[in-house]
């Protein structure tokens, strides 16, 4: 469904992503893990059209996304739940949800979908008229996911949805993503929570210093030797003193 | 007592004009994050369009003025500002200065430096007397127009889909695009509305003074600029409030200053503004979510 081939992204002289190829198939939950600064957010930004890659191609269902503005990519079926949630804090919860359905102009089902989203995430129904900035971190994360889902995406990009949440709320976020999977939504899940993502996703890629170091199915990766996995993730074995920094 | 009521009317009327000026600048700033100094030239274009349409019935003069100014604002966006969208804020600011000078000189070359005058219907310029007070009809009309425009703008931003999209874009432009809000539509709308506000201000201004010069927009844009910053850059209600505060200072100082100091009233007005900034460096209304554009 989504395929990246040989993607390079630079910020000035910093090479943030260096030749990444990856594949997400319909109905899959694909994990993308890696240490801080690995280039995960950069990769999602490139897919969503926020950053233009130097080289390489990104295709959704055979159509290239390169050179398309973010607002052109959303209607093609990709929604991003960005790092830090980025809900519209000065707008009400309900307005945030309405904005999620921006591309569905004249779709009579939008109002009903917003209502069912409020049933699915009761906290959003409870605070529908409240400024979204007043919500707690976990509530904002639910709002950000609900907002993205209201575009009826074929593919959902989630950037560290559990970041900064208390353990109980992290569980809740993974539950939500599990639910999405059952509903047949295709998900590319970026996480720093490596173990948990490995157990959760159908397949996982490990990104470090802008390159894919390891990839495999849940089965392949979970049967892997712990030390080898850590080496791929961190770039050095625990106990080795000098680690390669990015 | 009579002077107090008289002054109150003056404050409200001048404040409405200033608020319309400030809102035009603040609306574009909210989304684009730069102050459009060429906003003053929208007023100038509005003034000259009234002059060029002076033979037409008054209603048509107004329609011509609104259409011309809105189109000019859209043209500004398309020709001058869209190509440099995302450039650093200094570039955008300098571009708006350049545009402003260009248009003033263009007006000077084509229409001459001398003031043009337009006769407006006496309905606008008459005064009437209530309880010993002489009130200019124009003052009342200005206040009514200001209230109607501000209320409509508020309603539009609060209720309409495009309005919600504009508020979202003002808070976080990139995220707005990531939910599918069309950047070009939202920006063009902001310019169009700022054009509508400029046209209204131009009509009031020309009705007040009766004359049109290439430098017509100079003082108004400074007022809009100061009011917008005083209101806490990025807050529309703050900008409108800033307009009323400026008008309050201006009218009050005009009545309270000793006669020999009155010619320097504006120096005192802007001096007080400096004082306000010293006391409230963030502006009158603090906006939580001004994010730097990347
Ligand atoms: N806007 C930016 N400007 C310059 N460098 C950036 C920018 N954003 C990210 N980087 C750099 O790109 C690299 C990858 O960052 P990022 O994609 O945010 O990593 P991750 O999401 O995996 O933590 C890092 O070295 C980071 O410092
Ligand atoms: Mg990141």
PDB file of C-alpha atoms in Angstrom, chain A:
ATOM      1  CA  UNK A   1       0.000   0.000   0.000  1.00  0.00           C
ATOM      2  CA  UNK A   2       2.730   2.450   1.029  1.00  0.00           C
ATOM      3  CA  UNK A   3       6.206   1.996  -0.331  1.00  0.00           C
ATOM      4  CA  UNK A   4       9.307   4.071   0.249  1.00  0.00           C
ATOM      5  CA  UNK A   5      12.330   3.486  -1.936  1.00  0.00           C
ATOM      6  CA  UNK A   6      15.763   4.933  -1.262  1.00  0.00           C
ATOM      7  CA  UNK A   7      14.563   7.989   0.644  1.00  0.00           C
ATOM      8  CA  UNK A   8      17.137  10.629   1.588  1.00  0.00           C
ATOM      9  CA  UNK A   9      16.217  13.706   3.631  1.00  0.00           C
ATOM     10  CA  UNK A  10      18.609  16.480   4.657  1.00  0.00           C
ATOM     11  CA  UNK A  11      18.229  19.450   6.944  1.00  0.00           C
ATOM     12  CA  UNK A  12      20.858  21.761   5.555  1.00  0.00           C
ATOM     13  CA  UNK A  13      24.013  19.755   6.033  1.00  0.00           C
ATOM     14  CA  UNK A  14      22.480  17.244   8.417  1.00  0.00           C
ATOM     15  CA  UNK A  15      21.564  13.998   6.675  1.00  0.00           C
ATOM     16  CA  UNK A  16      18.577  12.903   8.748  1.00  0.00           C
ATOM     17  CA  UNK A  17      17.397  10.006   6.579  1.00  0.00           C
ATOM     18  CA  UNK A  18      19.826   8.079   4.385  1.00  0.00           C
ATOM     19  CA  UNK A  19      18.442   5.683   1.837  1.00  0.00           C
ATOM     20  CA  UNK A  20      15.440   4.253   3.624  1.00  0.00           C
ATOM     21  CA  UNK A  21      13.213   1.780   1.858  1.00  0.00           C
ATOM     22  CA  UNK A  22      10.186   0.315   3.548  1.00  0.00           C
ATOM     23  CA  UNK A  23       6.841  -1.194   2.800  1.00  0.00           C
ATOM     24  CA  UNK A  24       3.492  -1.143   4.540  1.00  0.00           C
ATOM     25  CA  UNK A  25       0.853  -3.574   3.323  1.00  0.00           C
ATOM     26  CA  UNK A  26      -2.882  -3.172   3.594  1.00  0.00           C
ATOM     27  CA  UNK A  27      -4.268  -4.111   7.014  1.00  0.00           C
ATOM     28  CA  UNK A  28      -0.870  -4.308   8.674  1.00  0.00           C
ATOM     29  CA  UNK A  29       0.391  -2.569  11.762  1.00  0.00           C
ATOM     30  CA  UNK A  30       4.011  -1.792  11.002  1.00  0.00           C
ATOM     31  CA  UNK A  31       6.318  -0.594  13.756  1.00  0.00           C
ATOM     32  CA  UNK A  32       9.159   1.859  13.222  1.00  0.00           C
ATOM     33  CA  UNK A  33      11.446   2.050  16.218  1.00  0.00           C
ATOM     34  CA  UNK A  34      14.800   3.588  16.931  1.00  0.00           C
ATOM     35  CA  UNK A  35      16.598   5.853  19.351  1.00  0.00           C
ATOM     36  CA  UNK A  36      16.061   9.585  19.640  1.00  0.00           C
ATOM     37  CA  UNK A  37      17.279  11.420  16.556  1.00  0.00           C
ATOM     38  CA  UNK A  38      17.156   8.311  14.369  1.00  0.00           C
ATOM     39  CA  UNK A  39      15.040  10.081  11.764  1.00  0.00           C
ATOM     40  CA  UNK A  40      11.632   8.575  12.527  1.00  0.00           C
ATOM     41  CA  UNK A  41       9.730  11.857  12.666  1.00  0.00           C
ATOM     42  CA  UNK A  42      11.572  13.080   9.581  1.00  0.00           C
ATOM     43  CA  UNK A  43      10.450   9.996   7.686  1.00  0.00           C
ATOM     44  CA  UNK A  44       6.801  10.478   8.661  1.00  0.00           C
ATOM     45  CA  UNK A  45       7.025  14.170   7.753  1.00  0.00           C
ATOM     46  CA  UNK A  46       8.315  13.188   4.327  1.00  0.00           C
ATOM     47  CA  UNK A  47       5.412  10.781   3.827  1.00  0.00           C
ATOM     48  CA  UNK A  48       2.882  13.401   4.941  1.00  0.00           C
ATOM     49  CA  UNK A  49       4.356  15.978   2.559  1.00  0.00           C
ATOM     50  CA  UNK A  50       5.740  18.362   5.153  1.00  0.00           C
ATOM     51  CA  UNK A  51       9.343  17.804   4.056  1.00  0.00           C
ATOM     52  CA  UNK A  52      10.529  17.064   0.558  1.00  0.00           C
ATOM     53  CA  UNK A  53      13.043  14.234   0.237  1.00  0.00           C
ATOM     54  CA  UNK A  54      16.305  14.857  -1.575  1.00  0.00           C
ATOM     55  CA  UNK A  55      16.102  11.547  -3.390  1.00  0.00           C
ATOM     56  CA  UNK A  56      13.942   8.472  -3.546  1.00  0.00           C
ATOM     57  CA  UNK A  57      10.259   7.845  -4.100  1.00  0.00           C
ATOM     58  CA  UNK A  58       7.212   7.509  -1.885  1.00  0.00           C
ATOM     59  CA  UNK A  59       4.145   5.836  -3.328  1.00  0.00           C
ATOM     60  CA  UNK A  60       0.678   5.205  -2.000  1.00  0.00           C
ATOM     61  CA  UNK A  61      -1.198   2.542  -3.951  1.00  0.00           C
ATOM     62  CA  UNK A  62       1.125   3.075  -6.891  1.00  0.00           C
ATOM     63  CA  UNK A  63       0.789   6.849  -6.973  1.00  0.00           C
ATOM     64  CA  UNK A  64       3.747   9.034  -6.026  1.00  0.00           C
ATOM     65  CA  UNK A  65       3.384  11.452  -3.138  1.00  0.00           C
ATOM     66  CA  UNK A  66       6.482  13.436  -4.011  1.00  0.00           C
ATOM     67  CA  UNK A  67       5.941  17.134  -4.602  1.00  0.00           C
ATOM     68  CA  UNK A  68       2.416  17.013  -3.204  1.00  0.00           C
ATOM     69  CA  UNK A  69       1.406  19.463  -0.479  1.00  0.00           C
ATOM     70  CA  UNK A  70       0.196  18.002   2.830  1.00  0.00           C
ATOM     71  CA  UNK A  71      -3.377  19.081   2.084  1.00  0.00           C
ATOM     72  CA  UNK A  72      -3.219  17.103  -1.188  1.00  0.00           C
ATOM     73  CA  UNK A  73      -1.933  13.991   0.527  1.00  0.00           C
ATOM     74  CA  UNK A  74      -4.668  13.796   3.180  1.00  0.00           C
ATOM     75  CA  UNK A  75      -7.401  13.248   0.573  1.00  0.00           C
ATOM     76  CA  UNK A  76      -5.304  10.450  -0.926  1.00  0.00           C
ATOM     77  CA  UNK A  77      -5.815   8.565   2.319  1.00  0.00           C
ATOM     78  CA  UNK A  78      -2.994   9.364   4.722  1.00  0.00           C
ATOM     79  CA  UNK A  79      -3.511  10.948   8.146  1.00  0.00           C
ATOM     80  CA  UNK A  80      -0.750  11.861  10.550  1.00  0.00           C
ATOM     81  CA  UNK A  81      -0.952  11.953  14.321  1.00  0.00           C
ATOM     82  CA  UNK A  82       2.153  14.035  14.854  1.00  0.00           C
ATOM     83  CA  UNK A  83       4.715  13.901  17.591  1.00  0.00           C
ATOM     84  CA  UNK A  84       3.556  16.131  20.431  1.00  0.00           C
ATOM     85  CA  UNK A  85      -0.083  15.674  19.308  1.00  0.00           C
ATOM     86  CA  UNK A  86      -0.410  19.233  17.942  1.00  0.00           C
ATOM     87  CA  UNK A  87      -4.075  19.559  18.744  1.00  0.00           C
ATOM     88  CA  UNK A  88      -5.529  23.035  18.204  1.00  0.00           C
ATOM     89  CA  UNK A  89      -5.443  24.234  21.806  1.00  0.00           C
ATOM     90  CA  UNK A  90      -7.373  27.474  21.304  1.00  0.00           C
ATOM     91  CA  UNK A  91     -10.208  25.644  19.565  1.00  0.00           C
ATOM     92  CA  UNK A  92     -12.834  23.481  21.223  1.00  0.00           C
ATOM     93  CA  UNK A  93     -12.665  19.703  21.191  1.00  0.00           C
ATOM     94  CA  UNK A  94     -15.585  19.631  18.791  1.00  0.00           C
ATOM     95  CA  UNK A  95     -13.936  22.129  16.438  1.00  0.00           C
ATOM     96  CA  UNK A  96     -10.803  19.981  16.450  1.00  0.00           C
ATOM     97  CA  UNK A  97     -12.901  17.005  15.425  1.00  0.00           C
ATOM     98  CA  UNK A  98     -14.666  19.002  12.722  1.00  0.00           C
ATOM     99  CA  UNK A  99     -11.262  19.974  11.365  1.00  0.00           C
ATOM    100  CA  UNK A 100     -10.345  16.307  11.244  1.00  0.00           C
ATOM    101  CA  UNK A 101     -13.100  15.867   8.667  1.00  0.00           C
ATOM    102  CA  UNK A 102     -11.938  18.841   6.571  1.00  0.00           C
ATOM    103  CA  UNK A 103     -11.477  16.787   3.411  1.00  0.00           C
ATOM    104  CA  UNK A 104     -14.969  15.310   3.664  1.00  0.00           C
ATOM    105  CA  UNK A 105     -16.795  18.434   2.564  1.00  0.00           C
ATOM    106  CA  UNK A 106     -20.450  17.810   1.807  1.00  0.00           C
ATOM    107  CA  UNK A 107     -20.248  14.329   3.275  1.00  0.00           C
ATOM    108  CA  UNK A 108     -23.540  14.014   5.187  1.00  0.00           C
ATOM    109  CA  UNK A 109     -22.057  11.340   7.460  1.00  0.00           C
ATOM    110  CA  UNK A 110     -19.525  13.652   9.080  1.00  0.00           C
ATOM    111  CA  UNK A 111     -21.819  14.818  11.878  1.00  0.00           C
ATOM    112  CA  UNK A 112     -22.727  11.236  12.766  1.00  0.00           C
ATOM    113  CA  UNK A 113     -19.088  10.164  12.653  1.00  0.00           C
ATOM    114  CA  UNK A 114     -18.141  12.952  15.049  1.00  0.00           C
ATOM    115  CA  UNK A 115     -20.836  11.750  17.430  1.00  0.00           C
ATOM    116  CA  UNK A 116     -19.651   8.146  17.252  1.00  0.00           C
ATOM    117  CA  UNK A 117     -16.076   9.307  17.793  1.00  0.00           C
ATOM    118  CA  UNK A 118     -17.317  10.954  20.986  1.00  0.00           C
ATOM    119  CA  UNK A 119     -18.881   7.665  22.046  1.00  0.00           C
ATOM    120  CA  UNK A 120     -15.701   5.801  21.267  1.00  0.00           C
ATOM    121  CA  UNK A 121     -13.652   8.318  23.262  1.00  0.00           C
ATOM    122  CA  UNK A 122     -16.143   9.391  25.938  1.00  0.00           C
ATOM    123  CA  UNK A 123     -13.789  12.020  27.333  1.00  0.00           C
ATOM    124  CA  UNK A 124     -14.089  13.913  24.037  1.00  0.00           C
ATOM    125  CA  UNK A 125     -17.862  13.898  24.298  1.00  0.00           C
ATOM    126  CA  UNK A 126     -17.689  15.095  27.857  1.00  0.00           C
ATOM    127  CA  UNK A 127     -15.444  18.026  26.966  1.00  0.00           C
ATOM    128  CA  UNK A 128     -16.779  18.775  23.480  1.00  0.00           C
ATOM    129  CA  UNK A 129     -17.201  22.501  24.147  1.00  0.00           C
ATOM    130  CA  UNK A 130     -13.975  22.901  26.110  1.00  0.00           C
ATOM    131  CA  UNK A 131     -10.797  24.398  24.718  1.00  0.00           C
ATOM    132  CA  UNK A 132      -8.638  21.473  23.694  1.00  0.00           C
ATOM    133  CA  UNK A 133      -5.610  23.077  25.317  1.00  0.00           C
ATOM    134  CA  UNK A 134      -7.199  22.423  28.696  1.00  0.00           C
ATOM    135  CA  UNK A 135      -7.184  18.630  28.188  1.00  0.00           C
ATOM    136  CA  UNK A 136      -4.570  16.419  29.834  1.00  0.00           C
ATOM    137  CA  UNK A 137      -1.830  14.757  27.778  1.00  0.00           C
ATOM    138  CA  UNK A 138      -3.684  11.454  27.488  1.00  0.00           C
ATOM    139  CA  UNK A 139      -6.909  13.187  26.530  1.00  0.00           C
ATOM    140  CA  UNK A 140      -5.115  15.261  23.917  1.00  0.00           C
ATOM    141  CA  UNK A 141      -3.640  12.089  22.462  1.00  0.00           C
ATOM    142  CA  UNK A 142      -7.118  10.613  22.112  1.00  0.00           C
ATOM    143  CA  UNK A 143      -8.259  13.820  20.453  1.00  0.00           C
ATOM    144  CA  UNK A 144      -5.309  13.765  18.049  1.00  0.00           C
ATOM    145  CA  UNK A 145      -6.086  10.168  17.055  1.00  0.00           C
ATOM    146  CA  UNK A 146      -9.812  10.837  16.746  1.00  0.00           C
ATOM    147  CA  UNK A 147      -9.105  13.927  14.633  1.00  0.00           C
ATOM    148  CA  UNK A 148      -6.904  11.906  12.286  1.00  0.00           C
ATOM    149  CA  UNK A 149      -9.462   9.089  12.020  1.00  0.00           C
ATOM    150  CA  UNK A 150     -12.238  11.478  10.996  1.00  0.00           C
ATOM    151  CA  UNK A 151     -10.530  11.866   7.620  1.00  0.00           C
ATOM    152  CA  UNK A 152     -11.320   8.171   7.075  1.00  0.00           C
ATOM    153  CA  UNK A 153      -7.689   7.428   6.244  1.00  0.00           C
ATOM    154  CA  UNK A 154      -6.512   4.293   4.495  1.00  0.00           C
ATOM    155  CA  UNK A 155      -3.227   4.651   6.335  1.00  0.00           C
ATOM    156  CA  UNK A 156      -2.677   6.162   9.747  1.00  0.00           C
ATOM    157  CA  UNK A 157       0.762   7.464  10.713  1.00  0.00           C
ATOM    158  CA  UNK A 158       1.289   7.598  14.471  1.00  0.00           C
ATOM    159  CA  UNK A 159       4.354   9.397  15.797  1.00  0.00           C
ATOM    160  CA  UNK A 160       5.189   8.316  19.352  1.00  0.00           C
ATOM    161  CA  UNK A 161       1.612   8.317  20.627  1.00  0.00           C
ATOM    162  CA  UNK A 162       2.739   7.087  24.049  1.00  0.00           C
ATOM    163  CA  UNK A 163       5.383   9.772  24.542  1.00  0.00           C
ATOM    164  CA  UNK A 164       5.069  11.529  27.885  1.00  0.00           C
ATOM    165  CA  UNK A 165       2.081   9.490  29.039  1.00  0.00           C
ATOM    166  CA  UNK A 166       1.743   7.673  32.348  1.00  0.00           C
ATOM    167  CA  UNK A 167       2.053   3.853  32.037  1.00  0.00           C
ATOM    168  CA  UNK A 168      -1.682   3.346  32.372  1.00  0.00           C
ATOM    169  CA  UNK A 169      -2.335   5.766  29.548  1.00  0.00           C
ATOM    170  CA  UNK A 170       0.329   4.079  27.434  1.00  0.00           C
ATOM    171  CA  UNK A 171      -1.697   0.868  27.794  1.00  0.00           C
ATOM    172  CA  UNK A 172      -4.752   2.773  26.721  1.00  0.00           C
ATOM    173  CA  UNK A 173      -3.024   4.105  23.612  1.00  0.00           C
ATOM    174  CA  UNK A 174      -1.880   0.626  22.606  1.00  0.00           C
ATOM    175  CA  UNK A 175      -5.430  -0.616  23.192  1.00  0.00           C
ATOM    176  CA  UNK A 176      -6.722   2.051  20.846  1.00  0.00           C
ATOM    177  CA  UNK A 177      -4.233   1.100  18.156  1.00  0.00           C
ATOM    178  CA  UNK A 178      -5.153  -2.571  18.641  1.00  0.00           C
ATOM    179  CA  UNK A 179      -8.772  -1.615  18.112  1.00  0.00           C
ATOM    180  CA  UNK A 180      -7.880   0.226  14.927  1.00  0.00           C
ATOM    181  CA  UNK A 181      -6.117  -2.858  13.641  1.00  0.00           C
ATOM    182  CA  UNK A 182      -9.240  -4.920  14.266  1.00  0.00           C
ATOM    183  CA  UNK A 183     -11.226  -2.320  12.359  1.00  0.00           C
ATOM    184  CA  UNK A 184      -8.885  -2.918   9.439  1.00  0.00           C
ATOM    185  CA  UNK A 185      -7.025   0.408   9.542  1.00  0.00           C
ATOM    186  CA  UNK A 186      -3.471   0.182   8.253  1.00  0.00           C
ATOM    187  CA  UNK A 187      -1.029   1.731  10.717  1.00  0.00           C
ATOM    188  CA  UNK A 188       2.576   2.858  10.631  1.00  0.00           C
ATOM    189  CA  UNK A 189       3.491   3.198  14.291  1.00  0.00           C
ATOM    190  CA  UNK A 190       6.588   5.108  15.349  1.00  0.00           C
ATOM    191  CA  UNK A 191       7.677   4.366  18.894  1.00  0.00           C
ATOM    192  CA  UNK A 192      10.608   4.517  21.224  1.00  0.00           C
ATOM    193  CA  UNK A 193       8.965   1.864  23.331  1.00  0.00           C
ATOM    194  CA  UNK A 194      10.872  -0.879  21.442  1.00  0.00           C
ATOM    195  CA  UNK A 195       9.901  -4.103  23.248  1.00  0.00           C
ATOM    196  CA  UNK A 196       6.271  -3.235  23.363  1.00  0.00           C
ATOM    197  CA  UNK A 197       6.149  -2.293  19.691  1.00  0.00           C
ATOM    198  CA  UNK A 198       7.893  -5.511  18.660  1.00  0.00           C
ATOM    199  CA  UNK A 199       5.262  -7.546  20.462  1.00  0.00           C
ATOM    200  CA  UNK A 200       2.460  -5.465  19.088  1.00  0.00           C
ATOM    201  CA  UNK A 201       3.230  -4.795  15.419  1.00  0.00           C
ATOM    202  CA  UNK A 202       2.960  -7.349  12.610  1.00  0.00           C
ATOM    203  CA  UNK A 203       6.331  -6.221  11.316  1.00  0.00           C
ATOM    204  CA  UNK A 204       8.886  -3.775  12.647  1.00  0.00           C
ATOM    205  CA  UNK A 205      11.728  -1.753  11.196  1.00  0.00           C
ATOM    206  CA  UNK A 206      14.612  -0.537  13.317  1.00  0.00           C
ATOM    207  CA  UNK A 207      15.950   2.847  12.265  1.00  0.00           C
ATOM    208  CA  UNK A 208      19.205   4.288  13.546  1.00  0.00           C
ATOM    209  CA  UNK A 209      21.197   7.266  12.271  1.00  0.00           C
ATOM    210  CA  UNK A 210      18.835   7.589   9.340  1.00  0.00           C
ATOM    211  CA  UNK A 211      19.233   4.015   8.099  1.00  0.00           C
ATOM    212  CA  UNK A 212      17.214   0.840   8.502  1.00  0.00           C
ATOM    213  CA  UNK A 213      19.366  -1.492  10.596  1.00  0.00           C
ATOM    214  CA  UNK A 214      16.991  -4.366  11.027  1.00  0.00           C
ATOM    215  CA  UNK A 215      13.553  -5.437  10.001  1.00  0.00           C
ATOM    216  CA  UNK A 216      11.376  -8.450  10.343  1.00  0.00           C
ATOM    217  CA  UNK A 217       8.077  -9.923  11.374  1.00  0.00           C
ATOM    218  CA  UNK A 218       6.997 -10.161  14.975  1.00  0.00           C
ATOM    219  CA  UNK A 219       8.098 -13.805  14.989  1.00  0.00           C
ATOM    220  CA  UNK A 220      11.510 -13.208  13.485  1.00  0.00           C
ATOM    221  CA  UNK A 221      12.360 -10.343  15.773  1.00  0.00           C
ATOM    222  CA  UNK A 222      11.087 -11.904  18.969  1.00  0.00           C
ATOM    223  CA  UNK A 223      13.158 -15.033  18.378  1.00  0.00           C
ATOM    224  CA  UNK A 224      16.228 -12.899  17.891  1.00  0.00           C
ATOM    225  CA  UNK A 225      19.076 -12.850  20.335  1.00  0.00           C
ATOM    226  CA  UNK A 226      18.696  -9.989  22.767  1.00  0.00           C
ATOM    227  CA  UNK A 227      22.235  -8.749  22.342  1.00  0.00           C
ATOM    228  CA  UNK A 228      21.979  -8.707  18.557  1.00  0.00           C
ATOM    229  CA  UNK A 229      18.788  -6.712  18.750  1.00  0.00           C
ATOM    230  CA  UNK A 230      20.315  -4.198  21.090  1.00  0.00           C
ATOM    231  CA  UNK A 231      23.242  -3.852  18.776  1.00  0.00           C
ATOM    232  CA  UNK A 232      20.965  -3.011  15.875  1.00  0.00           C
ATOM    233  CA  UNK A 233      18.984  -0.575  17.973  1.00  0.00           C
ATOM    234  CA  UNK A 234      21.772   1.156  19.834  1.00  0.00           C
ATOM    235  CA  UNK A 235      24.706   0.643  17.494  1.00  0.00           C
ATOM    236  CA  UNK A 236      26.830  -0.925  20.186  1.00  0.00           C
ATOM    237  CA  UNK A 237      26.679  -3.788  22.638  1.00  0.00           C
ATOM    238  CA  UNK A 238      25.862  -2.955  26.180  1.00  0.00           C
ATOM    239  CA  UNK A 239      29.107  -3.104  28.084  1.00  0.00           C
ATOM    240  CA  UNK A 240      31.047  -1.709  25.147  1.00  0.00           C
ATOM    241  CA  UNK A 241      32.229   1.672  26.276  1.00  0.00           C
ATOM    242  CA  UNK A 242      32.318   3.778  23.201  1.00  0.00           C
ATOM    243  CA  UNK A 243      29.030   3.840  21.366  1.00  0.00           C
ATOM    244  CA  UNK A 244      28.660   5.232  17.909  1.00  0.00           C
ATOM    245  CA  UNK A 245      26.721   8.423  18.175  1.00  0.00           C
ATOM    246  CA  UNK A 246      24.712   9.493  15.193  1.00  0.00           C
TER     247      UNK A 246
END
